[in-house]
């Protein structure tokens, strides 16, 4: 069974710092990997989707990389802002339409 | 256009009662997913609908859980004889089409279920 792990579980940084969130998965047979943010009381917001044939995707201050063979992905956030404070989840899509989520990294950006 | 909506936003029920949760996907989205997130845990896949195909029920934790979808619109998730372990946030997501590797799922705000 696919297992997705995110490290660290929580991260606190001062405003303006660059940071990296890590995601690892045990089965490299994936169709894509998606990064989400989850705000308290709200649903999930899709940030970036990387297809299995791709190595990275960028959107604004966010850059996500994928190394499928080693089962790893990173989400890089540049020049962090207090509004970036949220829980970040990665999820991999495998066969039979299963989307496996990690437990998330809770990010706090201190003004 | 509106995003995925879910109702109720919060539900408190007594153990043993049945509950029904509703999801309104984005108009035109053929695929619909239900997930649940228990406190401190990651999201668990429950069930998947794609158009008129038979749903993928492989994630349903017990026969007390069932879901229906009318065409490509509203879906309801029903939990019978609720147990305290069913307390969780139930999330619904929809996507435009299931083209493997290319779909982006759009999530609703969730229904917070508390079973006393």
mmCIF file of N, CA, C and O in Angstrom, chain A residues 31-32 34 36 38-46 49-52 89 93-103, chain B residues 33 35 37 40-45 48 56 58-59 89 91 98-110 112:
data_model
loop_
_atom_site.group_PDB
_atom_site.id
_atom_site.type_symbol
_atom_site.label_atom_id
_atom_site.label_comp_id
_atom_site.label_asym_id
_atom_site.label_seq_id
_atom_site.Cartn_x
_atom_site.Cartn_y
_atom_site.Cartn_z
ATOM 1 N N UNK A 31 0.695 8.422 -10.954
ATOM 2 C CA UNK A 31 0.329 9.178 -12.145
ATOM 3 C C UNK A 31 0.673 10.658 -11.989
ATOM 4 O O UNK A 31 1.010 11.332 -12.944
ATOM 5 N N UNK A 32 0.499 11.164 -10.796
ATOM 6 C CA UNK A 32 0.888 12.548 -10.530
ATOM 7 C C UNK A 32 1.067 12.765 -9.050
ATOM 8 O O UNK A 32 0.747 11.897 -8.224
ATOM 9 N N UNK A 34 0.437 16.011 -6.199
ATOM 10 C CA UNK A 34 -0.202 17.305 -6.058
ATOM 11 C C UNK A 34 0.130 17.892 -4.687
ATOM 12 O O UNK A 34 0.129 17.171 -3.687
ATOM 13 N N UNK A 36 -1.172 20.701 -1.880
ATOM 14 C CA UNK A 36 -2.336 21.467 -1.471
ATOM 15 C C UNK A 36 -1.966 22.295 -0.246
ATOM 16 O O UNK A 36 -1.039 21.962 0.491
ATOM 17 N N UNK A 38 -4.101 23.728 3.225
ATOM 18 C CA UNK A 38 -5.344 23.602 3.966
ATOM 19 C C UNK A 38 -5.369 24.671 5.036
ATOM 20 O O UNK A 38 -4.513 24.705 5.912
ATOM 21 N N UNK A 39 -6.373 25.554 4.952
ATOM 22 C CA UNK A 39 -6.535 26.596 5.946
ATOM 23 C C UNK A 39 -7.607 26.170 6.937
ATOM 24 O O UNK A 39 -8.589 25.517 6.555
ATOM 25 N N UNK A 40 -7.461 26.564 8.204
ATOM 26 C CA UNK A 40 -8.449 26.177 9.216
ATOM 27 C C UNK A 40 -9.851 26.569 8.808
ATOM 28 O O UNK A 40 -10.099 27.709 8.405
ATOM 29 N N UNK A 41 -10.771 25.640 8.890
ATOM 30 C CA UNK A 41 -12.157 25.935 8.574
ATOM 31 C C UNK A 41 -12.456 26.011 7.088
ATOM 32 O O UNK A 41 -13.588 26.294 6.709
ATOM 33 N N UNK A 42 -11.468 25.739 6.283
ATOM 34 C CA UNK A 42 -11.683 25.801 4.835
ATOM 35 C C UNK A 42 -11.252 24.488 4.198
ATOM 36 O O UNK A 42 -10.601 23.659 4.810
ATOM 37 N N UNK A 43 -11.614 24.338 2.941
ATOM 38 C CA UNK A 43 -11.234 23.129 2.232
ATOM 39 C C UNK A 43 -9.808 23.197 1.730
ATOM 40 O O UNK A 43 -9.058 24.108 2.040
ATOM 41 N N UNK A 44 -9.446 22.242 0.952
ATOM 42 C CA UNK A 44 -8.116 22.174 0.377
ATOM 43 C C UNK A 44 -8.035 23.045 -0.865
ATOM 44 O O UNK A 44 -8.963 23.072 -1.672
ATOM 45 N N UNK A 45 -6.916 23.712 -1.028
ATOM 46 C CA UNK A 45 -6.654 24.500 -2.222
ATOM 47 C C UNK A 45 -5.498 23.868 -2.974
ATOM 48 O O UNK A 45 -4.419 23.694 -2.408
ATOM 49 N N UNK A 46 -5.720 23.536 -4.226
ATOM 50 C CA UNK A 46 -4.643 22.947 -5.020
ATOM 51 C C UNK A 46 -3.607 24.012 -5.355
ATOM 52 O O UNK A 46 -3.945 25.107 -5.790
ATOM 53 N N UNK A 49 0.381 20.775 -9.456
ATOM 54 C CA UNK A 49 0.242 19.385 -9.834
ATOM 55 C C UNK A 49 1.388 19.034 -10.769
ATOM 56 O O UNK A 49 1.623 19.747 -11.752
ATOM 57 N N UNK A 50 2.118 17.989 -10.441
ATOM 58 C CA UNK A 50 3.239 17.536 -11.274
ATOM 59 C C UNK A 50 2.880 16.163 -11.836
ATOM 60 O O UNK A 50 2.634 15.215 -11.095
ATOM 61 N N UNK A 51 2.853 16.060 -13.136
ATOM 62 C CA UNK A 51 2.595 14.760 -13.754
ATOM 63 C C UNK A 51 3.821 13.873 -13.582
ATOM 64 O O UNK A 51 4.935 14.359 -13.391
ATOM 65 N N UNK A 52 3.618 12.581 -13.689
ATOM 66 C CA UNK A 52 4.708 11.640 -13.421
ATOM 67 C C UNK A 52 5.871 11.815 -14.386
ATOM 68 O O UNK A 52 7.013 11.481 -14.070
ATOM 69 N N UNK A 89 -0.188 19.940 2.286
ATOM 70 C CA UNK A 89 -0.346 18.506 2.080
ATOM 71 C C UNK A 89 0.151 18.116 0.703
ATOM 72 O O UNK A 89 -0.076 18.836 -0.272
ATOM 73 N N UNK A 93 -1.392 10.321 -6.807
ATOM 74 C CA UNK A 93 -2.482 9.602 -7.466
ATOM 75 C C UNK A 93 -1.930 8.298 -8.025
ATOM 76 O O UNK A 93 -0.978 8.308 -8.813
ATOM 77 N N UNK A 94 -2.525 7.195 -7.585
ATOM 78 C CA UNK A 94 -2.080 5.894 -8.069
ATOM 79 C C UNK A 94 -3.198 5.252 -8.882
ATOM 80 O O UNK A 94 -4.247 5.864 -9.107
ATOM 81 N N UNK A 95 -2.992 4.037 -9.314
ATOM 82 C CA UNK A 95 -4.015 3.357 -10.069
ATOM 83 C C UNK A 95 -5.297 3.201 -9.275
ATOM 84 O O UNK A 95 -5.317 3.383 -8.069
ATOM 85 N N UNK A 96 -6.375 2.870 -9.950
ATOM 86 C CA UNK A 96 -7.688 2.708 -9.313
ATOM 87 C C UNK A 96 -8.143 3.989 -8.637
ATOM 88 O O UNK A 96 -8.892 3.947 -7.656
ATOM 89 N N UNK A 97 -7.696 5.122 -9.144
ATOM 90 C CA UNK A 97 -8.192 6.425 -8.700
ATOM 91 C C UNK A 97 -7.928 6.740 -7.239
ATOM 92 O O UNK A 97 -8.629 7.539 -6.640
ATOM 93 N N UNK A 98 -6.952 6.124 -6.657
ATOM 94 C CA UNK A 98 -6.666 6.389 -5.260
ATOM 95 C C UNK A 98 -5.699 7.550 -5.115
ATOM 96 O O UNK A 98 -4.649 7.590 -5.751
ATOM 97 N N UNK A 99 -6.095 8.489 -4.275
ATOM 98 C CA UNK A 99 -5.267 9.657 -3.981
ATOM 99 C C UNK A 99 -4.801 9.519 -2.548
ATOM 100 O O UNK A 99 -5.608 9.604 -1.624
ATOM 101 N N UNK A 100 -3.517 9.280 -2.366
ATOM 102 C CA UNK A 100 -2.960 9.076 -1.029
ATOM 103 C C UNK A 100 -2.338 10.372 -0.544
ATOM 104 O O UNK A 100 -1.464 10.934 -1.206
ATOM 105 N N UNK A 101 -2.786 10.801 0.614
ATOM 106 C CA UNK A 101 -2.312 12.048 1.200
ATOM 107 C C UNK A 101 -1.307 11.797 2.309
ATOM 108 O O UNK A 101 -1.398 10.807 3.039
ATOM 109 N N UNK A 102 -0.379 12.740 2.445
ATOM 110 C CA UNK A 102 0.462 12.763 3.630
ATOM 111 C C UNK A 102 -0.292 13.417 4.771
ATOM 112 O O UNK A 102 -1.401 13.916 4.598
ATOM 113 N N UNK A 103 0.311 13.430 5.943
ATOM 114 C CA UNK A 103 -0.337 14.025 7.117
ATOM 115 C C UNK A 103 -0.119 15.528 7.193
ATOM 116 O O UNK A 103 -0.713 16.194 8.022
ATOM 117 N N UNK B 33 -15.237 12.762 -5.669
ATOM 118 C CA UNK B 33 -14.571 11.960 -4.645
ATOM 119 C C UNK B 33 -15.095 12.345 -3.258
ATOM 120 O O UNK B 33 -15.390 13.500 -3.010
ATOM 121 N N UNK B 35 -13.667 11.970 0.758
ATOM 122 C CA UNK B 35 -12.548 11.634 1.641
ATOM 123 C C UNK B 35 -12.977 11.940 3.079
ATOM 124 O O UNK B 35 -13.926 12.688 3.309
ATOM 125 N N UNK B 37 -11.096 12.986 7.004
ATOM 126 C CA UNK B 37 -9.882 13.309 7.742
ATOM 127 C C UNK B 37 -10.194 13.271 9.219
ATOM 128 O O UNK B 37 -10.926 14.126 9.734
ATOM 129 N N UNK B 40 -5.835 14.747 13.473
ATOM 130 C CA UNK B 40 -4.415 14.405 13.542
ATOM 131 C C UNK B 40 -3.959 13.398 12.519
ATOM 132 O O UNK B 40 -2.794 12.986 12.532
ATOM 133 N N UNK B 41 -4.838 13.001 11.614
ATOM 134 C CA UNK B 41 -4.468 12.013 10.602
ATOM 135 C C UNK B 41 -4.577 12.606 9.209
ATOM 136 O O UNK B 41 -5.167 13.667 9.010
ATOM 137 N N UNK B 42 -4.021 11.909 8.255
ATOM 138 C CA UNK B 42 -4.124 12.351 6.878
ATOM 139 C C UNK B 42 -5.486 12.026 6.293
ATOM 140 O O UNK B 42 -6.330 11.401 6.932
ATOM 141 N N UNK B 43 -5.707 12.456 5.082
ATOM 142 C CA UNK B 43 -6.975 12.189 4.415
ATOM 143 C C UNK B 43 -7.038 10.748 3.945
ATOM 144 O O UNK B 43 -6.062 10.197 3.458
ATOM 145 N N UNK B 44 -8.235 10.160 4.098
ATOM 146 C CA UNK B 44 -8.463 8.804 3.618
ATOM 147 C C UNK B 44 -9.456 8.855 2.463
ATOM 148 O O UNK B 44 -10.516 9.465 2.570
ATOM 149 N N UNK B 45 -9.134 8.172 1.388
ATOM 150 C CA UNK B 45 -10.049 8.050 0.262
ATOM 151 C C UNK B 45 -11.219 7.151 0.662
ATOM 152 O O UNK B 45 -11.026 6.098 1.272
ATOM 153 N N UNK B 48 -15.329 6.994 -5.111
ATOM 154 C CA UNK B 48 -15.102 7.771 -6.327
ATOM 155 C C UNK B 48 -16.205 7.499 -7.322
ATOM 156 O O UNK B 48 -16.550 6.345 -7.574
ATOM 157 N N UNK B 56 -16.252 3.483 -7.502
ATOM 158 C CA UNK B 56 -15.171 2.768 -6.824
ATOM 159 C C UNK B 56 -15.383 2.932 -5.322
ATOM 160 O O UNK B 56 -15.118 4.004 -4.772
ATOM 161 N N UNK B 58 -13.908 1.169 -2.928
ATOM 162 C CA UNK B 58 -12.867 0.417 -2.230
ATOM 163 C C UNK B 58 -12.397 1.062 -0.932
ATOM 164 O O UNK B 58 -11.812 0.395 -0.085
ATOM 165 N N UNK B 59 -12.660 2.374 -0.756
ATOM 166 C CA UNK B 59 -12.202 3.045 0.443
ATOM 167 C C UNK B 59 -13.209 3.097 1.580
ATOM 168 O O UNK B 59 -12.880 3.541 2.688
ATOM 169 N N UNK B 89 -13.688 15.105 9.648
ATOM 170 C CA UNK B 89 -14.110 16.040 8.610
ATOM 171 C C UNK B 89 -14.256 15.243 7.324
ATOM 172 O O UNK B 89 -13.332 14.525 6.922
ATOM 173 N N UNK B 91 -14.622 15.363 3.412
ATOM 174 C CA UNK B 91 -14.331 16.270 2.300
ATOM 175 C C UNK B 91 -14.791 15.669 0.979
ATOM 176 O O UNK B 91 -14.636 14.470 0.740
ATOM 177 N N UNK B 98 -11.505 12.405 -15.711
ATOM 178 C CA UNK B 98 -10.434 11.547 -15.239
ATOM 179 C C UNK B 98 -9.537 11.176 -16.404
ATOM 180 O O UNK B 98 -9.759 10.189 -17.086
ATOM 181 N N UNK B 99 -8.533 12.006 -16.607
ATOM 182 C CA UNK B 99 -7.479 11.681 -17.560
ATOM 183 C C UNK B 99 -6.255 11.463 -16.705
ATOM 184 O O UNK B 99 -5.697 12.405 -16.152
ATOM 185 N N UNK B 100 -5.865 10.260 -16.581
ATOM 186 C CA UNK B 100 -4.840 9.909 -15.597
ATOM 187 C C UNK B 100 -3.600 10.767 -15.732
ATOM 188 O O UNK B 100 -3.041 10.914 -16.812
ATOM 189 N N UNK B 101 -3.208 11.307 -14.623
ATOM 190 C CA UNK B 101 -2.018 12.126 -14.550
ATOM 191 C C UNK B 101 -2.255 13.593 -14.814
ATOM 192 O O UNK B 101 -1.356 14.399 -14.645
ATOM 193 N N UNK B 102 -3.470 13.943 -15.202
ATOM 194 C CA UNK B 102 -3.688 15.334 -15.570
ATOM 195 C C UNK B 102 -4.796 16.012 -14.780
ATOM 196 O O UNK B 102 -5.022 17.188 -14.931
ATOM 197 N N UNK B 103 -5.468 15.256 -13.935
ATOM 198 C CA UNK B 103 -6.609 15.880 -13.282
ATOM 199 C C UNK B 103 -6.190 16.656 -12.040
ATOM 200 O O UNK B 103 -5.300 16.256 -11.298
ATOM 201 N N UNK B 104 -6.844 17.778 -11.840
ATOM 202 C CA UNK B 104 -6.706 18.538 -10.612
ATOM 203 C C UNK B 104 -8.018 18.438 -9.870
ATOM 204 O O UNK B 104 -9.080 18.695 -10.433
ATOM 205 N N UNK B 105 -7.940 18.055 -8.614
ATOM 206 C CA UNK B 105 -9.149 17.930 -7.816
ATOM 207 C C UNK B 105 -9.406 19.223 -7.061
ATOM 208 O O UNK B 105 -8.501 19.815 -6.491
ATOM 209 N N UNK B 106 -10.652 19.628 -7.054
ATOM 210 C CA UNK B 106 -11.072 20.831 -6.360
ATOM 211 C C UNK B 106 -11.928 20.417 -5.167
ATOM 212 O O UNK B 106 -12.915 19.710 -5.332
ATOM 213 N N UNK B 107 -11.524 20.900 -4.002
ATOM 214 C CA UNK B 107 -12.139 20.433 -2.769
ATOM 215 C C UNK B 107 -13.165 21.413 -2.218
ATOM 216 O O UNK B 107 -13.021 22.634 -2.340
ATOM 217 N N UNK B 108 -14.173 20.856 -1.570
ATOM 218 C CA UNK B 108 -15.131 21.645 -0.817
ATOM 219 C C UNK B 108 -14.597 21.952 0.568
ATOM 220 O O UNK B 108 -13.522 21.486 0.943
ATOM 221 N N UNK B 109 -15.346 22.721 1.354
ATOM 222 C CA UNK B 109 -14.902 23.125 2.695
ATOM 223 C C UNK B 109 -15.030 22.035 3.738
ATOM 224 O O UNK B 109 -14.503 22.157 4.833
ATOM 225 N N UNK B 110 -15.746 20.962 3.403
ATOM 226 C CA UNK B 110 -15.868 19.860 4.340
ATOM 227 C C UNK B 110 -17.072 19.958 5.254
ATOM 228 O O UNK B 110 -17.647 21.030 5.465
ATOM 229 N N UNK B 112 -17.895 18.869 9.176
ATOM 230 C CA UNK B 112 -17.314 18.382 10.433
ATOM 231 C C UNK B 112 -18.361 17.599 11.186
ATOM 232 O O UNK B 112 -19.380 18.159 11.603
#
